[in-house]
Coordinates of C-alpha atoms in Angstrom, one line a residue:
M1 CA -24.4 -19.7 23.5
G2 CA -24.9 -16.8 25.9
D3 CA -22.8 -18.5 28.6
V4 CA -20.0 -19.2 26.2
T5 CA -20.1 -15.7 24.8
N6 CA -20.0 -14.2 28.3
K7 CA -17.0 -16.4 29.1
A8 CA -15.3 -15.1 25.9
E9 CA -16.0 -11.6 26.9
T10 CA -14.6 -12.1 30.4
S11 CA -11.5 -14.0 29.5
G12 CA -10.7 -12.4 26.1
E13 CA -9.8 -15.7 24.7
V14 CA -10.7 -17.4 21.5
K15 CA -9.9 -20.9 20.5
P16 CA -6.5 -20.6 18.8
R17 CA -7.1 -23.4 16.3
S18 CA -10.3 -21.7 15.0
V19 CA -8.6 -18.4 14.8
R20 CA -5.7 -19.9 12.8
V21 CA -8.1 -21.5 10.3
V22 CA -9.9 -18.2 9.7
L23 CA -6.6 -16.3 9.5
M24 CA -5.2 -18.8 7.0
A25 CA -8.0 -17.9 4.6
L26 CA -7.5 -14.2 5.2
M27 CA -3.8 -14.5 4.6
I28 CA -4.3 -16.1 1.2
A29 CA -6.4 -13.1 0.3
M30 CA -3.8 -10.7 1.6
L31 CA -1.2 -12.6 -0.4
L32 CA -3.3 -12.0 -3.5
A33 CA -3.2 -8.2 -3.0
M34 CA 0.5 -8.0 -1.9
L35 CA 1.8 -10.2 -4.7
D36 CA 0.3 -8.1 -7.4
N37 CA 2.3 -5.0 -6.6
M38 CA 5.5 -6.9 -6.1
I39 CA 5.1 -8.9 -9.4
I40 CA 4.2 -5.9 -11.5
G41 CA 7.1 -3.8 -10.2
T42 CA 9.7 -6.1 -11.8
A43 CA 7.6 -6.7 -15.0
M44 CA 7.1 -3.0 -15.6
P45 CA 10.2 -2.3 -17.8
T46 CA 9.3 -5.2 -20.1
I47 CA 5.6 -4.1 -20.3
V48 CA 6.7 -0.6 -21.4
G49 CA 9.1 -2.2 -23.9
E50 CA 6.3 -4.1 -25.6
L51 CA 3.4 -1.7 -25.3
G52 CA 5.5 1.5 -25.5
G53 CA 4.7 4.8 -23.7
L54 CA 7.5 5.4 -21.2
E55 CA 5.8 8.7 -20.5
H56 CA 2.8 6.8 -19.2
L57 CA 4.8 4.4 -17.0
S58 CA 3.7 5.9 -13.7
W59 CA 0.0 5.7 -14.8
V60 CA 0.1 1.9 -14.8
V61 CA 0.6 2.2 -11.1
T62 CA -1.3 5.5 -10.5
A63 CA -4.5 4.2 -12.1
Y64 CA -4.4 1.2 -9.8
T65 CA -3.7 3.2 -6.7
L66 CA -6.2 5.9 -7.6
A67 CA -9.0 3.4 -7.9
T68 CA -7.9 1.6 -4.8
A69 CA -7.8 4.9 -2.8
A70 CA -11.2 6.0 -4.1
S71 CA -12.9 2.7 -3.3
T72 CA -11.2 1.9 0.0
P73 CA -13.4 4.0 2.2
I74 CA -16.6 2.7 0.5
W75 CA -15.5 -0.9 1.1
G76 CA -14.8 -0.2 4.8
K77 CA -18.2 1.5 5.3
I78 CA -20.1 -1.3 3.4
G79 CA -18.4 -3.8 5.7
D80 CA -19.4 -1.9 8.8
M81 CA -23.0 -1.5 7.6
Y82 CA -23.9 -4.7 5.8
G83 CA -21.3 -7.3 6.9
R84 CA -17.6 -7.8 6.0
K85 CA -17.8 -11.2 4.4
G86 CA -20.0 -10.3 1.4
A87 CA -18.1 -7.1 0.8
F88 CA -14.8 -9.0 1.0
L89 CA -15.8 -11.7 -1.5
T90 CA -17.2 -9.1 -3.9
S91 CA -13.9 -7.3 -3.9
I92 CA -12.0 -10.5 -4.6
V93 CA -14.2 -11.1 -7.7
I94 CA -13.7 -7.6 -9.1
F95 CA -10.0 -7.8 -8.5
L96 CA -9.8 -11.1 -10.5
I97 CA -11.8 -9.6 -13.4
G98 CA -9.4 -6.7 -13.5
S99 CA -6.4 -9.0 -13.5
A100 CA -7.8 -11.1 -16.4
L101 CA -8.5 -7.9 -18.5
S102 CA -5.1 -6.4 -17.7
G103 CA -3.4 -9.6 -19.0
M104 CA -5.3 -9.2 -22.3
A105 CA -4.4 -5.5 -22.8
Q106 CA -3.2 -4.6 -26.3
D107 CA -1.9 -1.1 -25.6
M108 CA -0.9 1.1 -22.7
G109 CA -4.3 2.8 -22.6
Q110 CA -6.2 -0.4 -22.2
L111 CA -3.7 -1.6 -19.5
I112 CA -4.2 1.6 -17.5
G113 CA -8.0 1.3 -17.7
F114 CA -8.0 -2.4 -16.7
R115 CA -5.6 -1.7 -13.9
A116 CA -8.2 0.8 -12.6
V117 CA -10.8 -2.0 -12.5
Q118 CA -8.2 -4.2 -10.7
G119 CA -7.7 -1.3 -8.2
L120 CA -11.4 -1.1 -7.4
G121 CA -11.3 -4.7 -6.2
A122 CA -8.0 -4.2 -4.4
G123 CA -9.5 -1.4 -2.4
G124 CA -11.6 -4.0 -0.6
L125 CA -8.9 -6.7 -0.2
M126 CA -6.5 -5.2 2.3
V127 CA -9.2 -3.2 4.3
G128 CA -11.3 -6.4 4.4
V129 CA -8.5 -8.4 5.9
M130 CA -7.5 -5.8 8.4
A131 CA -11.0 -5.0 9.5
I132 CA -11.9 -8.7 10.0
I133 CA -8.7 -9.3 12.0
G134 CA -9.6 -6.2 14.0
D135 CA -13.0 -7.7 14.7
L136 CA -11.6 -11.1 15.7
I137 CA -8.5 -10.3 17.7
P138 CA -7.7 -7.5 20.2
P139 CA -4.6 -5.5 19.3
R140 CA -2.6 -6.7 22.3
E141 CA -3.3 -10.3 21.4
R142 CA -2.6 -9.9 17.7
G143 CA 1.1 -10.7 18.2
K144 CA 0.3 -14.3 18.9
Y145 CA -0.6 -14.7 15.3
Q146 CA 2.1 -12.4 14.0
G147 CA 4.0 -15.3 12.6
M148 CA 1.3 -16.1 10.1
M149 CA 1.2 -12.5 8.9
A150 CA 4.9 -12.2 8.8
G151 CA 5.1 -15.4 6.8
V152 CA 2.7 -14.0 4.2
M153 CA 4.7 -10.8 4.0
A154 CA 7.8 -12.8 3.5
L155 CA 6.3 -14.9 0.8
A156 CA 4.8 -11.9 -1.1
M157 CA 7.8 -9.6 -0.7
I158 CA 10.5 -12.2 -1.4
G159 CA 8.6 -14.4 -3.7
G160 CA 6.8 -11.7 -5.6
P161 CA 9.7 -10.0 -7.3
L162 CA 11.3 -13.4 -8.0
V163 CA 8.1 -14.8 -9.5
G164 CA 7.4 -11.6 -11.4
G165 CA 10.9 -11.6 -12.9
T166 CA 10.8 -15.3 -13.7
I167 CA 7.4 -15.1 -15.3
T168 CA 8.4 -12.0 -17.3
D169 CA 11.6 -13.6 -18.6
H170 CA 10.2 -17.0 -19.4
M171 CA 6.4 -16.8 -19.9
G172 CA 5.8 -13.2 -20.8
W173 CA 4.5 -10.2 -18.8
R174 CA 0.8 -11.1 -19.3
W175 CA 1.2 -14.0 -17.0
S176 CA 2.2 -11.6 -14.2
F177 CA -1.6 -10.7 -14.2
Y178 CA -3.0 -14.2 -15.0
I179 CA -1.2 -15.7 -12.0
N180 CA -3.7 -13.9 -9.8
L181 CA -6.6 -16.1 -11.1
P182 CA -5.8 -19.5 -9.6
L183 CA -4.7 -17.9 -6.3
G184 CA -7.9 -15.8 -6.3
A185 CA -10.0 -18.9 -6.8
V186 CA -8.4 -20.6 -3.8
A187 CA -9.0 -17.4 -1.7
L188 CA -12.6 -17.3 -2.7
A189 CA -13.2 -21.0 -1.8
M190 CA -11.3 -20.7 1.5
V191 CA -13.0 -17.5 2.7
T192 CA -16.5 -18.8 1.7
A193 CA -15.9 -22.1 3.6
V194 CA -14.3 -21.0 6.8
L195 CA -15.2 -17.4 7.5
H196 CA -18.6 -17.0 9.2
L197 CA -19.5 -13.6 10.4
P198 CA -22.8 -12.3 11.7
K199 CA -24.9 -10.7 8.9
K200 CA -25.7 -7.0 9.3
R201 CA -28.4 -4.9 7.8
A202 CA -27.9 -1.2 8.6
K203 CA -30.9 1.2 8.5
G204 CA -28.9 4.0 7.1
K205 CA -27.7 4.5 3.5
I206 CA -24.2 4.6 2.1
D207 CA -22.9 8.1 1.8
Y208 CA -22.7 8.2 -2.0
L209 CA -22.3 12.0 -2.0
G210 CA -19.3 11.9 0.3
A211 CA -17.8 9.0 -1.7
A212 CA -18.2 10.9 -4.9
L213 CA -16.7 14.1 -3.5
L214 CA -13.8 12.1 -1.9
T215 CA -13.1 10.4 -5.3
L216 CA -13.1 13.8 -7.1
A217 CA -10.8 15.3 -4.5
I218 CA -8.4 12.3 -4.7
T219 CA -8.4 12.2 -8.5
S220 CA -7.8 15.9 -9.1
T221 CA -5.1 16.1 -6.5
V222 CA -3.1 13.1 -7.9
L223 CA -3.6 14.5 -11.5
V224 CA -2.0 17.7 -10.3
T225 CA 1.1 15.8 -9.0
T226 CA 1.2 13.6 -12.1
W227 CA 0.7 16.2 -14.9
G228 CA 2.3 19.3 -13.2
G229 CA 5.6 20.1 -14.9
T230 CA 5.4 17.3 -17.4
E231 CA 2.1 17.2 -19.4
Y232 CA 1.3 20.8 -18.5
A233 CA 3.2 23.7 -17.0
W234 CA 2.6 24.3 -13.3
G235 CA 1.0 27.7 -14.1
S236 CA -1.2 26.4 -16.9
A237 CA -5.0 26.6 -16.8
E238 CA -5.3 22.8 -16.6
I239 CA -3.2 22.5 -13.5
L240 CA -4.7 25.6 -11.8
G241 CA -8.1 24.2 -12.6
L242 CA -7.3 20.8 -11.1
I243 CA -6.0 22.5 -8.0
A244 CA -9.2 24.5 -7.7
V245 CA -11.3 21.3 -8.1
G246 CA -9.2 19.5 -5.5
V247 CA -9.6 22.3 -2.9
L248 CA -13.3 22.8 -3.5
S249 CA -14.2 19.1 -3.5
T250 CA -12.2 18.5 -0.3
A251 CA -14.0 21.4 1.4
A252 CA -17.3 20.1 0.1
F253 CA -16.5 16.6 1.3
L254 CA -15.7 17.7 4.8
Y255 CA -18.9 19.6 5.0
A256 CA -20.9 16.7 3.6
E257 CA -19.4 14.4 6.2
T258 CA -20.7 16.6 9.0
K259 CA -24.3 16.2 7.6
A260 CA -24.4 12.6 6.5
A261 CA -26.2 10.0 8.6
E262 CA -23.6 7.4 7.8
P263 CA -20.5 9.3 6.7
V264 CA -18.1 7.3 4.5
M265 CA -15.3 8.7 6.6
P266 CA -16.6 9.8 10.1
L267 CA -14.6 12.9 11.0
H268 CA -14.8 12.1 14.8
I269 CA -12.2 9.4 14.4
F270 CA -9.6 12.1 13.7
R271 CA -10.2 13.6 17.2
S272 CA -7.8 10.9 18.3
R273 CA -4.3 12.3 18.1
N274 CA -2.7 8.9 17.6
F275 CA -5.1 8.1 14.7
T276 CA -4.3 11.3 12.9
L277 CA -0.6 10.8 13.4
M278 CA -0.8 7.2 12.2
S279 CA -2.7 8.4 9.1
V280 CA 0.1 10.9 8.3
I281 CA 2.9 8.4 9.0
G282 CA 1.1 5.7 6.9
F283 CA 0.9 8.2 4.0
L284 CA 4.6 8.7 4.2
V285 CA 5.3 4.9 4.4
G286 CA 3.3 4.4 1.2
F287 CA 5.1 7.3 -0.5
A288 CA 8.5 5.6 0.2
M289 CA 7.5 2.0 -0.3
F290 CA 5.7 2.4 -3.6
G291 CA 8.4 4.6 -5.0
G292 CA 11.1 2.3 -4.0
V293 CA 9.4 -0.8 -5.4
L294 CA 8.8 1.0 -8.8
Y295 CA 12.1 2.8 -9.4
L296 CA 14.7 0.5 -7.8
P297 CA 14.1 -2.2 -10.5
L298 CA 14.4 0.5 -13.2
F299 CA 17.8 1.5 -11.8
Q300 CA 18.9 -2.1 -11.4
Q301 CA 17.9 -3.1 -14.9
S302 CA 18.9 0.0 -16.8
V303 CA 22.1 1.0 -14.9
Q304 CA 23.3 -2.1 -13.2
G305 CA 22.4 -4.4 -16.1
A306 CA 20.2 -6.8 -14.2
S307 CA 17.6 -9.0 -15.8
A308 CA 14.0 -8.8 -14.7
T309 CA 14.5 -11.9 -12.6
N310 CA 17.7 -10.7 -11.0
S311 CA 16.3 -7.2 -10.3
G312 CA 13.6 -9.0 -8.3
L313 CA 16.3 -10.9 -6.3
L314 CA 18.2 -7.7 -5.8
L315 CA 15.3 -6.2 -3.9
L316 CA 15.7 -8.9 -1.3
P317 CA 17.8 -6.7 1.1
M318 CA 15.0 -4.2 1.4
L319 CA 12.2 -6.8 1.6
L320 CA 14.0 -9.2 4.0
S321 CA 14.9 -6.4 6.5
M322 CA 11.4 -5.0 6.2
M323 CA 9.9 -8.4 7.1
L324 CA 12.3 -9.3 9.9
V325 CA 12.1 -5.9 11.6
S326 CA 8.3 -5.9 11.3
L327 CA 8.1 -9.3 13.0
I328 CA 10.5 -8.3 15.8
A329 CA 8.6 -5.0 16.4
G330 CA 5.3 -7.0 16.6
R331 CA 6.7 -9.4 19.1
I332 CA 8.0 -6.7 21.3
T333 CA 4.8 -4.8 21.2
T334 CA 2.8 -7.9 22.2
S335 CA 5.0 -8.7 25.1
S336 CA 5.5 -5.1 26.4
G337 CA 2.6 -3.2 25.1
K338 CA 5.0 -0.4 24.2
Y339 CA 5.2 0.9 20.6
K340 CA 6.1 4.6 20.5
M341 CA 9.8 4.0 19.9
F342 CA 9.1 2.1 16.7
P343 CA 7.7 5.0 14.6
I344 CA 10.6 7.1 15.8
M345 CA 13.2 4.5 14.8
G346 CA 11.4 3.7 11.6
G347 CA 11.2 7.4 10.6
A348 CA 14.9 7.9 11.2
L349 CA 15.9 4.8 9.2
M350 CA 13.6 5.8 6.4
V351 CA 15.2 9.2 6.0
I352 CA 18.7 7.7 6.1
G353 CA 17.8 4.9 3.6
M354 CA 16.2 7.3 1.1
F355 CA 19.1 9.7 1.3
L356 CA 21.6 6.9 0.7
L357 CA 19.6 5.6 -2.3
A358 CA 19.7 9.1 -3.7
Q359 CA 23.5 8.9 -3.8
M360 CA 23.6 5.9 -6.2
D361 CA 25.2 6.5 -9.6
T362 CA 26.5 4.5 -12.6
G363 CA 29.4 3.3 -10.5
T364 CA 27.4 2.1 -7.5
S365 CA 27.9 -1.7 -6.8
R366 CA 25.1 -4.1 -6.2
L367 CA 26.5 -4.7 -2.7
T368 CA 26.4 -1.0 -1.8
S369 CA 22.9 -0.5 -3.2
G370 CA 21.8 -3.6 -1.3
V371 CA 23.0 -2.1 2.0
Y372 CA 21.1 1.1 1.3
M373 CA 18.0 -0.9 0.5
G374 CA 18.4 -2.9 3.7
I375 CA 18.4 0.4 5.8
L376 CA 15.2 1.6 4.0
G377 CA 13.6 -1.8 4.5
A378 CA 14.3 -1.7 8.2
G379 CA 12.7 1.7 8.5
L380 CA 9.6 0.5 6.7
G381 CA 9.5 -2.6 8.9
F382 CA 9.3 -0.5 12.0
L383 CA 6.3 1.4 10.6
M384 CA 4.3 -1.1 8.4
Q385 CA 2.2 -2.9 11.0
I386 CA 2.5 -0.5 13.9
T387 CA 0.6 2.2 12.0
M388 CA -2.4 0.0 11.4
L389 CA -2.3 -1.5 15.0
V390 CA -2.3 1.9 16.6
A391 CA -4.9 3.3 14.2
Q392 CA -7.3 0.4 15.0
N393 CA -6.5 0.8 18.7
S394 CA -7.7 4.4 18.6
V395 CA -11.3 3.8 17.7
D396 CA -14.4 2.0 18.9
M397 CA -15.3 -1.4 17.5
K398 CA -18.2 0.0 15.5
D399 CA -15.7 2.1 13.5
M400 CA -13.3 -0.7 12.9
G401 CA -14.1 -0.8 9.2
V402 CA -13.8 2.9 8.5
A403 CA -10.7 3.1 10.7
S404 CA -9.0 0.3 8.8
S405 CA -10.1 1.7 5.4
S406 CA -9.0 5.2 6.4
A407 CA -5.5 4.0 7.5
T408 CA -5.3 2.0 4.3
L409 CA -6.5 4.9 2.2
F410 CA -3.8 7.2 3.5
R411 CA -1.1 4.6 2.8
T412 CA -2.5 4.1 -0.7
L413 CA -2.7 7.8 -1.3
G414 CA 0.9 8.1 -0.1
G415 CA 1.9 5.5 -2.7
S416 CA -0.1 7.3 -5.4
F417 CA 1.6 10.6 -4.6
G418 CA 5.0 9.0 -4.3
V419 CA 4.7 7.3 -7.7
A420 CA 3.3 10.5 -9.3
L421 CA 5.8 13.0 -7.8
M422 CA 8.8 10.7 -8.1
G423 CA 7.7 9.7 -11.6
S424 CA 7.4 13.3 -12.6
L425 CA 10.9 14.1 -11.3
F426 CA 12.3 10.9 -12.8
T427 CA 10.9 11.5 -16.3
T428 CA 11.9 15.2 -16.4
Q429 CA 15.4 14.4 -15.2
V430 CA 15.9 11.6 -17.7
T431 CA 14.6 13.7 -20.6
D432 CA 16.7 16.7 -19.7
T433 CA 19.9 14.8 -19.1
M434 CA 19.6 12.9 -22.4
A435 CA 19.0 16.1 -24.2
D436 CA 22.0 17.7 -22.6
R437 CA 24.3 14.8 -23.5
L438 CA 23.0 13.8 -26.9
G439 CA 20.8 16.6 -28.2
P440 CA 17.0 16.6 -28.4
E441 CA 16.7 14.3 -31.5
A442 CA 19.0 11.5 -30.2
A443 CA 17.4 11.7 -26.8
G444 CA 14.0 11.2 -28.3
A445 CA 15.1 8.1 -30.2
A446 CA 16.8 6.6 -27.1
G447 CA 13.8 7.4 -25.0
S448 CA 11.5 5.3 -27.1
A449 CA 13.8 2.2 -26.6
Q450 CA 12.9 -0.6 -24.3
L451 CA 14.1 -0.2 -20.7
D452 CA 15.2 -3.8 -20.1
A453 CA 18.9 -4.7 -20.1
A454 CA 18.8 -6.9 -23.2
S455 CA 17.5 -4.1 -25.4
L456 CA 19.8 -1.5 -23.9
A457 CA 22.8 -3.7 -24.8
K458 CA 21.8 -3.3 -28.5
L459 CA 22.1 0.4 -28.4
P460 CA 25.3 2.2 -29.5
E461 CA 27.7 2.6 -26.6
A462 CA 27.4 6.4 -26.5
I463 CA 23.6 6.3 -26.3
R464 CA 23.6 3.5 -23.8
E465 CA 26.0 5.2 -21.5
A466 CA 24.1 8.5 -21.8
Y467 CA 20.8 6.7 -21.0
Q468 CA 22.3 4.9 -18.0
Y469 CA 23.7 8.2 -16.7
A470 CA 20.2 9.8 -17.2
V471 CA 18.4 7.0 -15.3
A472 CA 20.9 7.4 -12.4
A473 CA 20.2 11.1 -12.4
G474 CA 16.5 10.5 -12.4
T475 CA 16.6 8.1 -9.5
H476 CA 18.8 10.5 -7.6
S477 CA 16.1 13.2 -7.9
A478 CA 13.3 10.8 -7.0
F479 CA 14.9 9.3 -3.9
L480 CA 16.1 12.7 -2.7
L481 CA 12.4 13.8 -2.7
G482 CA 11.6 10.7 -0.8
A483 CA 14.2 11.5 1.8
G484 CA 12.7 15.0 2.3
V485 CA 9.2 13.6 2.7
A486 CA 10.4 11.0 5.2
V487 CA 11.7 13.7 7.5
L488 CA 8.1 14.7 8.1
G489 CA 7.3 11.2 9.3
F490 CA 10.2 11.2 11.7
V491 CA 9.0 14.5 13.2
A492 CA 5.4 13.3 13.4
A493 CA 6.5 10.1 15.3
W494 CA 7.7 12.1 18.2
F495 CA 4.1 13.3 18.9
V496 CA 2.6 9.8 19.2
K497 CA 1.2 9.1 22.7
E498 CA 1.7 5.7 24.3
V499 CA -2.0 4.6 24.8
P500 CA -2.5 1.1 26.3
L501 CA -3.5 -1.5 23.7
K502 CA -6.9 -3.2 23.8
G503 CA -6.8 -6.6 25.3
A504 CA -4.0 -5.7 27.7
G505 CA -6.0 -6.6 30.7
P506 CA -6.5 -4.3 33.7
A507 CA -3.9 -1.9 32.5
A508 CA -5.9 -1.1 29.4
K509 CA -7.8 1.9 30.8
A510 CA -9.5 4.6 28.8
P511 CA -6.9 7.0 27.7
A512 CA -6.8 10.6 28.9
D513 CA -6.3 12.2 25.5
G514 CA -9.7 11.1 24.1
D515 CA -8.4 8.1 22.1
A516 CA -11.7 6.2 21.7
G517 CA -11.8 2.5 22.1
A518 CA -8.6 2.1 23.9
A519 CA -10.3 0.3 26.8
T520 CA -11.3 -3.3 26.8
G521 CA -14.9 -4.5 27.0
D522 CA -15.7 -3.4 23.4
G523 CA -17.2 -6.7 22.5
G524 CA -14.2 -7.7 20.4
P525 CA -13.6 -11.2 21.9
A526 CA -17.3 -11.8 21.9
R527 CA -17.5 -11.0 18.2
A528 CA -14.6 -13.3 17.6
H529 CA -16.3 -16.2 19.4
E530 CA -19.6 -15.5 17.6
A531 CA -17.8 -15.5 14.2
L532 CA -16.0 -18.8 14.9
A533 CA -19.0 -20.6 16.5
H534 CA -20.8 -21.4 13.2

């Protein structure tokens, strides 16, 4: 065993067939996590129509992303300390329990609560996949298996909205949650059977204080963005109190991490400039992507008259361009080892795409909106996998789990902030516009109607036209905010340093700017062989 391991360390090669079998199991689990967001996006208008509570629309997503964000660092640290396989399987089970409960929800409050349970499991799904892949395959070699990951992305992003719309139209929205159960059962069986990782038993304890403080900081901050200007005035005692809690808990968290034996988020990983920049850019990618997936179907169904199924299909320009550009960027990175140009190009396209989407109104054709979505998708495609690749390349192997979880956390937080802030602007704009055009009483009556195209068609023409105009105004404000935020990502991308990727051979020398782990010889190939040798 030692001779073979040493050979693996020297050559950096792992049996491709064994790697593909393991990756297939991981891709099924990734599909489970990615499908959920895509399916729920197209089902959301119908869910609100049946359960009511348009004002709580963003909370169905926010509760999920909040729970995901809060649990992600813990899952990553548990994987580092006690082994990734057990943590990964546990997260799948929790996710499936949350899915079953969400499908049985009887009102919006229950749905929001059960989505939080689902989010707790989801926190371990993506970080588990990314950390395990980071253990098995050096970044420079990861492009060889990019086709599998791109295929899963395509299946989830293209099939998800279509499946979500079809299920919603023909089987009811509850099956958009139940569909996770058979897929999850397959993922559990596959991962249990084919993934064999060395068991770990760390001497230290999980940083529960740090995890609690981080959860408090995340929750209070997102509540400020969700409630500010809608539920409560920005200067109200509630909002000011939440801001104070957010600031104090963040400060306490940072202090606690400097004292913890096994910090849930080791602060030393942020000494790497590239890791910090990728965290910022990942946050902005999540902001744009989550907001787009949630509010584009609303615009298409309410303004352009699309059914739930068709609104899923109409997202194809964004999703296809995202998938294709991501695949191309991965191939180029693998062959050349160069990647700095991709965050810059992605940031520019994201700004342009968001700005163009903000120009849509009641007269915008589906072709025009499709072109705008394609531009945004291309921008996201340049950024999606590169942010995780560079983040993992910037740390030592022992921090692979927390690096993966931190990068995932910032992307999730970006999504939570995006949904919350864009949702706040959207709801306020719709309410104000309806009141201006119809008066407060008529606006309230129309606001309680279902959002889907079929129910809108039953409204009196004057109310329907006013509502469509209001939704267009709401999406304008939401996407204009997205464009402004995307500018920050474009600026940040210019400061990324081209550090050689691990697994690049002799050229992969330790970087001069202190980016840890950029050199080879970190034991990654050896771990890959050890995992696959069982």
